[in-house]
PDB file of C-alpha atoms and ligand atoms in Angstrom:
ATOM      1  CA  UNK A   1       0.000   0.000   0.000  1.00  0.00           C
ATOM      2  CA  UNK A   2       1.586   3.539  -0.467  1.00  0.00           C
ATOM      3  CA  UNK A   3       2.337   5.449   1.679  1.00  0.00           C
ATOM      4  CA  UNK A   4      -0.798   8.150   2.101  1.00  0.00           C
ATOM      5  CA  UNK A   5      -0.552  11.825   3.400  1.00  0.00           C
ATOM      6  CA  UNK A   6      -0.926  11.450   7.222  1.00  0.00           C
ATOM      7  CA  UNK A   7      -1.774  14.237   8.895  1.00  0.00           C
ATOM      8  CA  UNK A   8       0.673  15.328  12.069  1.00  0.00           C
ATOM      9  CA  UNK A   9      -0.041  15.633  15.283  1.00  0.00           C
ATOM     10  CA  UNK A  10       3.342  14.939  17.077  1.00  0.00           C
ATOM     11  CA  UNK A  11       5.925  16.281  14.939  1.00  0.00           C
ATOM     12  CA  UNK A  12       9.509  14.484  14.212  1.00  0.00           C
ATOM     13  CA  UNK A  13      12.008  16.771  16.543  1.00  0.00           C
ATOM     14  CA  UNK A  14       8.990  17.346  19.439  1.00  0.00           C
ATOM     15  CA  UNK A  15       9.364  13.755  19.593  1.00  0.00           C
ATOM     16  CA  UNK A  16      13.480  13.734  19.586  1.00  0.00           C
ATOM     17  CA  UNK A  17      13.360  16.446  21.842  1.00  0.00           C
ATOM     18  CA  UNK A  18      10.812  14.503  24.557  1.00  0.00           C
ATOM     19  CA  UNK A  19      12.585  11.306  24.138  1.00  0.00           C
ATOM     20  CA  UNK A  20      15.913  12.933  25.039  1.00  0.00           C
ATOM     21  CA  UNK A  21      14.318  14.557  28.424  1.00  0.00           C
ATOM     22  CA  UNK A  22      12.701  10.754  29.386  1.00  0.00           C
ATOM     23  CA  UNK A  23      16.019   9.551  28.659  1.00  0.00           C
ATOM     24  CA  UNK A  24      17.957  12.022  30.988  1.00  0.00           C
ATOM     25  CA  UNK A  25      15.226  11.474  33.770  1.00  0.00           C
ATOM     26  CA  UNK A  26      15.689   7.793  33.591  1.00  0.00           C
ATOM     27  CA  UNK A  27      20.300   8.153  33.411  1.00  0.00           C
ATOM     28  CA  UNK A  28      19.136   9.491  36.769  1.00  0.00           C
ATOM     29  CA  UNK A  29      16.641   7.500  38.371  1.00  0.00           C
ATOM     30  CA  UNK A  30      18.422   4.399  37.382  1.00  0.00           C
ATOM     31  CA  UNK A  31      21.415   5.001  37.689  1.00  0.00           C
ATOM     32  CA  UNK A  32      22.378   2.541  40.842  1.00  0.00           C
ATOM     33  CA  UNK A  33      20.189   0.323  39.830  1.00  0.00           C
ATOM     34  CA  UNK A  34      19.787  -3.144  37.266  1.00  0.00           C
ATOM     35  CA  UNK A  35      17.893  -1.735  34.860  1.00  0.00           C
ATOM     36  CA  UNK A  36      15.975  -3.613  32.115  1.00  0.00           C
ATOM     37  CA  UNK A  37      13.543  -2.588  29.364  1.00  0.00           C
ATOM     38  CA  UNK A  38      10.789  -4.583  28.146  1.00  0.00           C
ATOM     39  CA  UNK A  39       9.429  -3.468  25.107  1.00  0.00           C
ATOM     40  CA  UNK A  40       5.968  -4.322  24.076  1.00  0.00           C
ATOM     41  CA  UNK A  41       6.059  -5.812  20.363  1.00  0.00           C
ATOM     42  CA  UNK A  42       5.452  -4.309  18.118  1.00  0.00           C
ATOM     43  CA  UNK A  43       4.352  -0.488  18.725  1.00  0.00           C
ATOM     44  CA  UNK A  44       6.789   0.273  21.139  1.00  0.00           C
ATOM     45  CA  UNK A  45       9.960  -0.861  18.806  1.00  0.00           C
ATOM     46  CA  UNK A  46      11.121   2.650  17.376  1.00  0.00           C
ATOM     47  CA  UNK A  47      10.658   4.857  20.675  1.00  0.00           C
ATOM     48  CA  UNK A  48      12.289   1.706  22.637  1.00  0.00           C
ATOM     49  CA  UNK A  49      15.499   1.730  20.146  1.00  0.00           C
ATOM     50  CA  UNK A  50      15.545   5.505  20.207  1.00  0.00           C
ATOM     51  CA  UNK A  51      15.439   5.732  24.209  1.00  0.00           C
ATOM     52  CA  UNK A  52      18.019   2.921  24.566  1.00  0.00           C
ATOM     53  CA  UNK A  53      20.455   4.675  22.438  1.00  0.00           C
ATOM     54  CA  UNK A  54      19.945   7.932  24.877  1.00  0.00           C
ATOM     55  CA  UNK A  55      20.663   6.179  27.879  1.00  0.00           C
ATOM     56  CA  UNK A  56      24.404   6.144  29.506  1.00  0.00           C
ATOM     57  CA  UNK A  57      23.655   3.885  31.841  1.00  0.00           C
ATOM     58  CA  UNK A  58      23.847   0.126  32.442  1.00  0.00           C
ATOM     59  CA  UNK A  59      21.038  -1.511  31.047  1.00  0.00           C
ATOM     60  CA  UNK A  60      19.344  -4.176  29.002  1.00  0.00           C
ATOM     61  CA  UNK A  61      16.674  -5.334  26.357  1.00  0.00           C
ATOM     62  CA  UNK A  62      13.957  -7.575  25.969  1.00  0.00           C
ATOM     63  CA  UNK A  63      10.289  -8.028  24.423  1.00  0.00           C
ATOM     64  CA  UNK A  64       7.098  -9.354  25.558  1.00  0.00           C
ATOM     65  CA  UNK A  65       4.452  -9.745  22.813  1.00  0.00           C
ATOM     66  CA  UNK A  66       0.834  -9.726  23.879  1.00  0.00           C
ATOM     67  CA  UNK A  67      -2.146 -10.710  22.520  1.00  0.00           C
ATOM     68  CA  UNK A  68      -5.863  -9.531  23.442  1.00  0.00           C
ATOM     69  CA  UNK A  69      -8.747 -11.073  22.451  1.00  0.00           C
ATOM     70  CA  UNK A  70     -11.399  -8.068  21.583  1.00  0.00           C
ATOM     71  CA  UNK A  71     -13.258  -6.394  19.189  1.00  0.00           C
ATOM     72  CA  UNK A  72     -10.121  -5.010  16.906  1.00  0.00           C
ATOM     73  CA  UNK A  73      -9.218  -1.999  17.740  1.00  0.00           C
ATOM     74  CA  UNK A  74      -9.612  -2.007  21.616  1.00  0.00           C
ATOM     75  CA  UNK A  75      -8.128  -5.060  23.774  1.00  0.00           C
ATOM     76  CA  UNK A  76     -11.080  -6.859  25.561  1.00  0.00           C
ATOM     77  CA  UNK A  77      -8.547  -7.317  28.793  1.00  0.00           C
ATOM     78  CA  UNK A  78      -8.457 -11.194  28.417  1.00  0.00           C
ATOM     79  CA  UNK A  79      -4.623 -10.848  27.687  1.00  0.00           C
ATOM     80  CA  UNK A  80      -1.958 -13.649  26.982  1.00  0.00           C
ATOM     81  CA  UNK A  81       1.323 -13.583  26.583  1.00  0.00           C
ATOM     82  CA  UNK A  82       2.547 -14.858  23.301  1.00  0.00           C
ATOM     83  CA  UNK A  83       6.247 -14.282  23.924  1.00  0.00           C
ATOM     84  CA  UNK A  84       7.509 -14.282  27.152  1.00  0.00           C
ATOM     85  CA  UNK A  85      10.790 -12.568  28.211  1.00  0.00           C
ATOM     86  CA  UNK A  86      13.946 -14.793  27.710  1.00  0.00           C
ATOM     87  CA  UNK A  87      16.235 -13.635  31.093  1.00  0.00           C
ATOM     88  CA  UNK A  88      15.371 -13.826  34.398  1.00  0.00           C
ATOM     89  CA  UNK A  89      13.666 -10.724  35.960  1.00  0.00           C
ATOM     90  CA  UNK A  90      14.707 -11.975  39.613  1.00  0.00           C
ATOM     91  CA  UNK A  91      16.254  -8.301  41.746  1.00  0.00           C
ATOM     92  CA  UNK A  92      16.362  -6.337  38.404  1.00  0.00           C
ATOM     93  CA  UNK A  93      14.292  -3.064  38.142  1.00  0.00           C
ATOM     94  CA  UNK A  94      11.993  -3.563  35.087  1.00  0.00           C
ATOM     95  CA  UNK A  95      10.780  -0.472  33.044  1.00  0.00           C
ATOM     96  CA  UNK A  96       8.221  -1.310  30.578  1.00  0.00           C
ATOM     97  CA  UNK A  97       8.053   0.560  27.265  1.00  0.00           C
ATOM     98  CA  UNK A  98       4.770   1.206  25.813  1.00  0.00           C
ATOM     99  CA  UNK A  99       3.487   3.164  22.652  1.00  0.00           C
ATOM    100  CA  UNK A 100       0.338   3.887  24.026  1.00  0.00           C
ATOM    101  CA  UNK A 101      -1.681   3.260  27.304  1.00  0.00           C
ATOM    102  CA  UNK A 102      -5.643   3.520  26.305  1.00  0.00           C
ATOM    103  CA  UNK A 103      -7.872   1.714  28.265  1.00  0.00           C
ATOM    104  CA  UNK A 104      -4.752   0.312  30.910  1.00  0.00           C
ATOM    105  CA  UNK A 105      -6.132  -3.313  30.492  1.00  0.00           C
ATOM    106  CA  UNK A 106      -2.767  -4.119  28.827  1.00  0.00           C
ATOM    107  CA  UNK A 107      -0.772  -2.276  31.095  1.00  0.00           C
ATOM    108  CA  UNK A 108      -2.167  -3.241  34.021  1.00  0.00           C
ATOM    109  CA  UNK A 109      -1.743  -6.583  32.978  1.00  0.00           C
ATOM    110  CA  UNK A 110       1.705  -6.657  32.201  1.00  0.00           C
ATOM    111  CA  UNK A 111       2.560  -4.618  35.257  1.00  0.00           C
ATOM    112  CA  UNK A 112       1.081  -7.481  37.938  1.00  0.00           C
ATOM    113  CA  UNK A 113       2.600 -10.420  35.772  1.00  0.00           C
ATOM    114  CA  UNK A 114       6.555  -9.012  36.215  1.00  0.00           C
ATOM    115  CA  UNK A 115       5.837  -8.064  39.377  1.00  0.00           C
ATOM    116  CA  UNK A 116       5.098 -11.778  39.960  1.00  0.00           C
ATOM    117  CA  UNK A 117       8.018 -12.850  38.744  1.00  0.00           C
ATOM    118  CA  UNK A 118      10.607 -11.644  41.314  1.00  0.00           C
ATOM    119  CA  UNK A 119      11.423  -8.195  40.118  1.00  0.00           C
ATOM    120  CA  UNK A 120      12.704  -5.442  42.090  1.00  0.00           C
ATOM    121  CA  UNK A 121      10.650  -2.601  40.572  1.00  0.00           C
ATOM    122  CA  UNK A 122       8.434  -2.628  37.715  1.00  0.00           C
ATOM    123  CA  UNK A 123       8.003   1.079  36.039  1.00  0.00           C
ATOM    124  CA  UNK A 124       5.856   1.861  33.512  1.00  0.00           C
ATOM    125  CA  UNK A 125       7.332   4.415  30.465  1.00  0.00           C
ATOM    126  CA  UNK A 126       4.593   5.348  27.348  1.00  0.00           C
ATOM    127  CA  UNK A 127       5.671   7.255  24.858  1.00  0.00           C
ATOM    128  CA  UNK A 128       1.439   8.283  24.649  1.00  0.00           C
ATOM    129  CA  UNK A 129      -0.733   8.585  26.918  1.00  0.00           C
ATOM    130  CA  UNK A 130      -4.969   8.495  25.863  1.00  0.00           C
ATOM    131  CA  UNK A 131      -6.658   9.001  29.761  1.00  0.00           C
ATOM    132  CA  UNK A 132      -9.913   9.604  28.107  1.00  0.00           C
ATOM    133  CA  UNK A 133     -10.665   5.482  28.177  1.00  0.00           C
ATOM    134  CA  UNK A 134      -9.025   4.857  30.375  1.00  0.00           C
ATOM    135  CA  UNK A 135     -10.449   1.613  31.722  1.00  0.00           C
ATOM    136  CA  UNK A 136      -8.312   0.396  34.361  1.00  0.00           C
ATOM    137  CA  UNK A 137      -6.338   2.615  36.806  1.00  0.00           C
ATOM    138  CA  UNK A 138      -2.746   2.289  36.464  1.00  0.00           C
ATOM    139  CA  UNK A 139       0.186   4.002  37.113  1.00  0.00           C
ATOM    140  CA  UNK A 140       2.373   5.736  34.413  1.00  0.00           C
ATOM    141  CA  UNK A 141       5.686   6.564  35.827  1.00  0.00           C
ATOM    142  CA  UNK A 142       6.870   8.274  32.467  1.00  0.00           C
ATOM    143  CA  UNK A 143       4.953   9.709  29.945  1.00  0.00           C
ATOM    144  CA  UNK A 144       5.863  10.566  26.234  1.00  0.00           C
ATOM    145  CA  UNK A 145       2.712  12.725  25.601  1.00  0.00           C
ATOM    146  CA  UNK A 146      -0.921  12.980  26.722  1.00  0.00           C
ATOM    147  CA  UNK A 147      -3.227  12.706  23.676  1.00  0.00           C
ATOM    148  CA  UNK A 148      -7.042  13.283  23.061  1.00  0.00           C
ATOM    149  CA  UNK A 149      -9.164  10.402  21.717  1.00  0.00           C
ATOM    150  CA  UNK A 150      -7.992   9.726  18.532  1.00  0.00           C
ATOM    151  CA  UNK A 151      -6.812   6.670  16.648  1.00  0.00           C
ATOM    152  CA  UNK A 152      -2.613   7.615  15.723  1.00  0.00           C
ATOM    153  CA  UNK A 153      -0.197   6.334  13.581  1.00  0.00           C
ATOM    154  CA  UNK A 154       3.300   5.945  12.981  1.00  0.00           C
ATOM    155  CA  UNK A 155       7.074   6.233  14.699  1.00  0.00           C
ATOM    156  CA  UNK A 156       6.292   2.307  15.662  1.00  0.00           C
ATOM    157  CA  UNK A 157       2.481   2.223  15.714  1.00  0.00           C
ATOM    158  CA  UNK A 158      -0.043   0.268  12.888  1.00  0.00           C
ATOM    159  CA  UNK A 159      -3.469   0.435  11.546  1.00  0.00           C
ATOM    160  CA  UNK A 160      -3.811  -2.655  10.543  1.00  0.00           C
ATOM    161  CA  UNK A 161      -0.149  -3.574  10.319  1.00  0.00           C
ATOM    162  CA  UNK A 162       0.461   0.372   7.770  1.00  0.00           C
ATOM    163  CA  UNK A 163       2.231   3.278   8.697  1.00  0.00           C
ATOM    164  CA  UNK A 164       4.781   2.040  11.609  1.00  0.00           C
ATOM    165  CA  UNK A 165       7.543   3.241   9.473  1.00  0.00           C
ATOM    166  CA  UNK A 166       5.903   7.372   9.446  1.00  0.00           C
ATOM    167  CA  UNK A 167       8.605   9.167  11.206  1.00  0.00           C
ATOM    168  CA  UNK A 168       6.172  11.365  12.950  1.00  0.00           C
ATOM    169  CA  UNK A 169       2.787  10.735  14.868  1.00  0.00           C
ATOM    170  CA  UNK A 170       0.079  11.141  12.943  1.00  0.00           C
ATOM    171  CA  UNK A 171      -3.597  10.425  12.792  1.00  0.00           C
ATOM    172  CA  UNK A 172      -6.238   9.058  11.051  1.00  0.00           C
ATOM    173  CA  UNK A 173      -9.636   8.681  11.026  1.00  0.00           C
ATOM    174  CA  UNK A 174     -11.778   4.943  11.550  1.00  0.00           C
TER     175      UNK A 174
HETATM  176  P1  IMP B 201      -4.896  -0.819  26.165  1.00  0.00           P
HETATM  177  O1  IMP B 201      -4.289   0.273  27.005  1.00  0.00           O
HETATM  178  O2  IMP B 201      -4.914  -2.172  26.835  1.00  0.00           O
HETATM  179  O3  IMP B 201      -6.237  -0.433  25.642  1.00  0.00           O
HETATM  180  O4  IMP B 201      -3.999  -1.119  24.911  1.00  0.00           O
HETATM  181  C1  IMP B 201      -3.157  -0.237  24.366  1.00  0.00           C
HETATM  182  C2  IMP B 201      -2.716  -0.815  23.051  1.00  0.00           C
HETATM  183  O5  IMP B 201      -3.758  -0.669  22.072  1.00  0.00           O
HETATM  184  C3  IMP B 201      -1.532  -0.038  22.519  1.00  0.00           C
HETATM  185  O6  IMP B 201      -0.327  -0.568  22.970  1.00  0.00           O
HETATM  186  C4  IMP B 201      -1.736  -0.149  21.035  1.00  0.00           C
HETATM  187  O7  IMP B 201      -1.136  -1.359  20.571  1.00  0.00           O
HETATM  188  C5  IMP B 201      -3.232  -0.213  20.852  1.00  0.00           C
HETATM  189  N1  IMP B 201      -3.761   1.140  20.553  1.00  0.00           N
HETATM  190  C6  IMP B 201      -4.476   1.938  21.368  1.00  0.00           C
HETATM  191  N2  IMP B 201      -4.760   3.117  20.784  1.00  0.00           N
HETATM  192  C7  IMP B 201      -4.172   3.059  19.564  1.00  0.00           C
HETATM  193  C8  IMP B 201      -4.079   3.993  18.483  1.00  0.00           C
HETATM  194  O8  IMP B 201      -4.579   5.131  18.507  1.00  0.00           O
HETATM  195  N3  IMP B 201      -3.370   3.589  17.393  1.00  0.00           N
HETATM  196  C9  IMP B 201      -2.799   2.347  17.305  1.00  0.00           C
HETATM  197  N4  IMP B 201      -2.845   1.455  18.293  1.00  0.00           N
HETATM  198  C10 IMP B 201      -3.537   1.797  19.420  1.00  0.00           C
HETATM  199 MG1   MG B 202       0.812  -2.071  22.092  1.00  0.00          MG
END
């Protein structure tokens, strides 16, 4: 499919520019500690790869890949894990990295199954945040941007499997 005009809403450098302040937030919060981030496949891929470069710290990578069984475009909170992490968790301090927390159910989710598996700390980091539906109450200990209720695109994120490659956030409308 070609790529089709998309229009902006989070442009390329206000996205450079907010991933290099999470990035000098976390060399500090973390920097005594065993950090790990787990990246949730596939929408958090391109902020994850940018943030890890930023850091000049000690830390390491993995991926978790979820799947929800819902309606399509919102997760119906029965949630599996399809790929689970390959390295033990046990004392490390686990920051998640999300593209976008909507209703939480994922989130959430994620959050209580690493904590059950021995870590230190589990953190949450989104590159977006979309409160308005918002389903479950969770935590989000760093956040990219807070967006209104609309379905985005790009810089990692799919409709439909198009547009992860955008280098900007954009939108569309469903
Ligand atoms: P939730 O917080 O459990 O509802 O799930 C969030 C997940 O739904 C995100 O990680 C995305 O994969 C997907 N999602 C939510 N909103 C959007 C959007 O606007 N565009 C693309 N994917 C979205
Ligand atoms: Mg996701």
């Amino acid at each position: 499919m070609p790529q089709v005009k998309v229009p902006v809403l989070i442009t390329r450098s206000k996205i450079k520019k907010r991933v290099k302040q999470l990035a000098a937030r976390l060399n500090r919060d973390y920097r005594l500690k065993h950090l790990v981030l787990i990246g949730v496949l596939k929408g958090s891929f391109v902020f994850m790869a940018d943030l890890f470069r930023c850091l000049n710290i000690p830390a390491q990578c993995d991926f978790v890949s979820l799947s929800s069984y819902g309606s399509g475009t919102t997760s119906s909170g029965k949630i599996k894990m399809r790929h689970a992490i390959a390295h033990s968790i046990k004392n490390k301090d686990i920051l998640i990295i999300e593209d976008i927390v909507d209703t939480g159910l994922t989130a959430s989710y994620l959050k209580n199954s690493l904590k059950k598996h021995g870590a230190r700390s589990v953190r949450l980091c989104t590159l977006l945040d979309k409160p308005s539906r918002r389903k479950k109450k969770v935590q989000l200990d760093y956040i990219g941007f807070k967006i209104p209720n609309c379905f985005v695109v790009g810089y990692g994120i799919d409709w439909n499997e198009h547009y992860r490659s955008l280098p900007y956030i954009g939108y569309i409308k469903t």
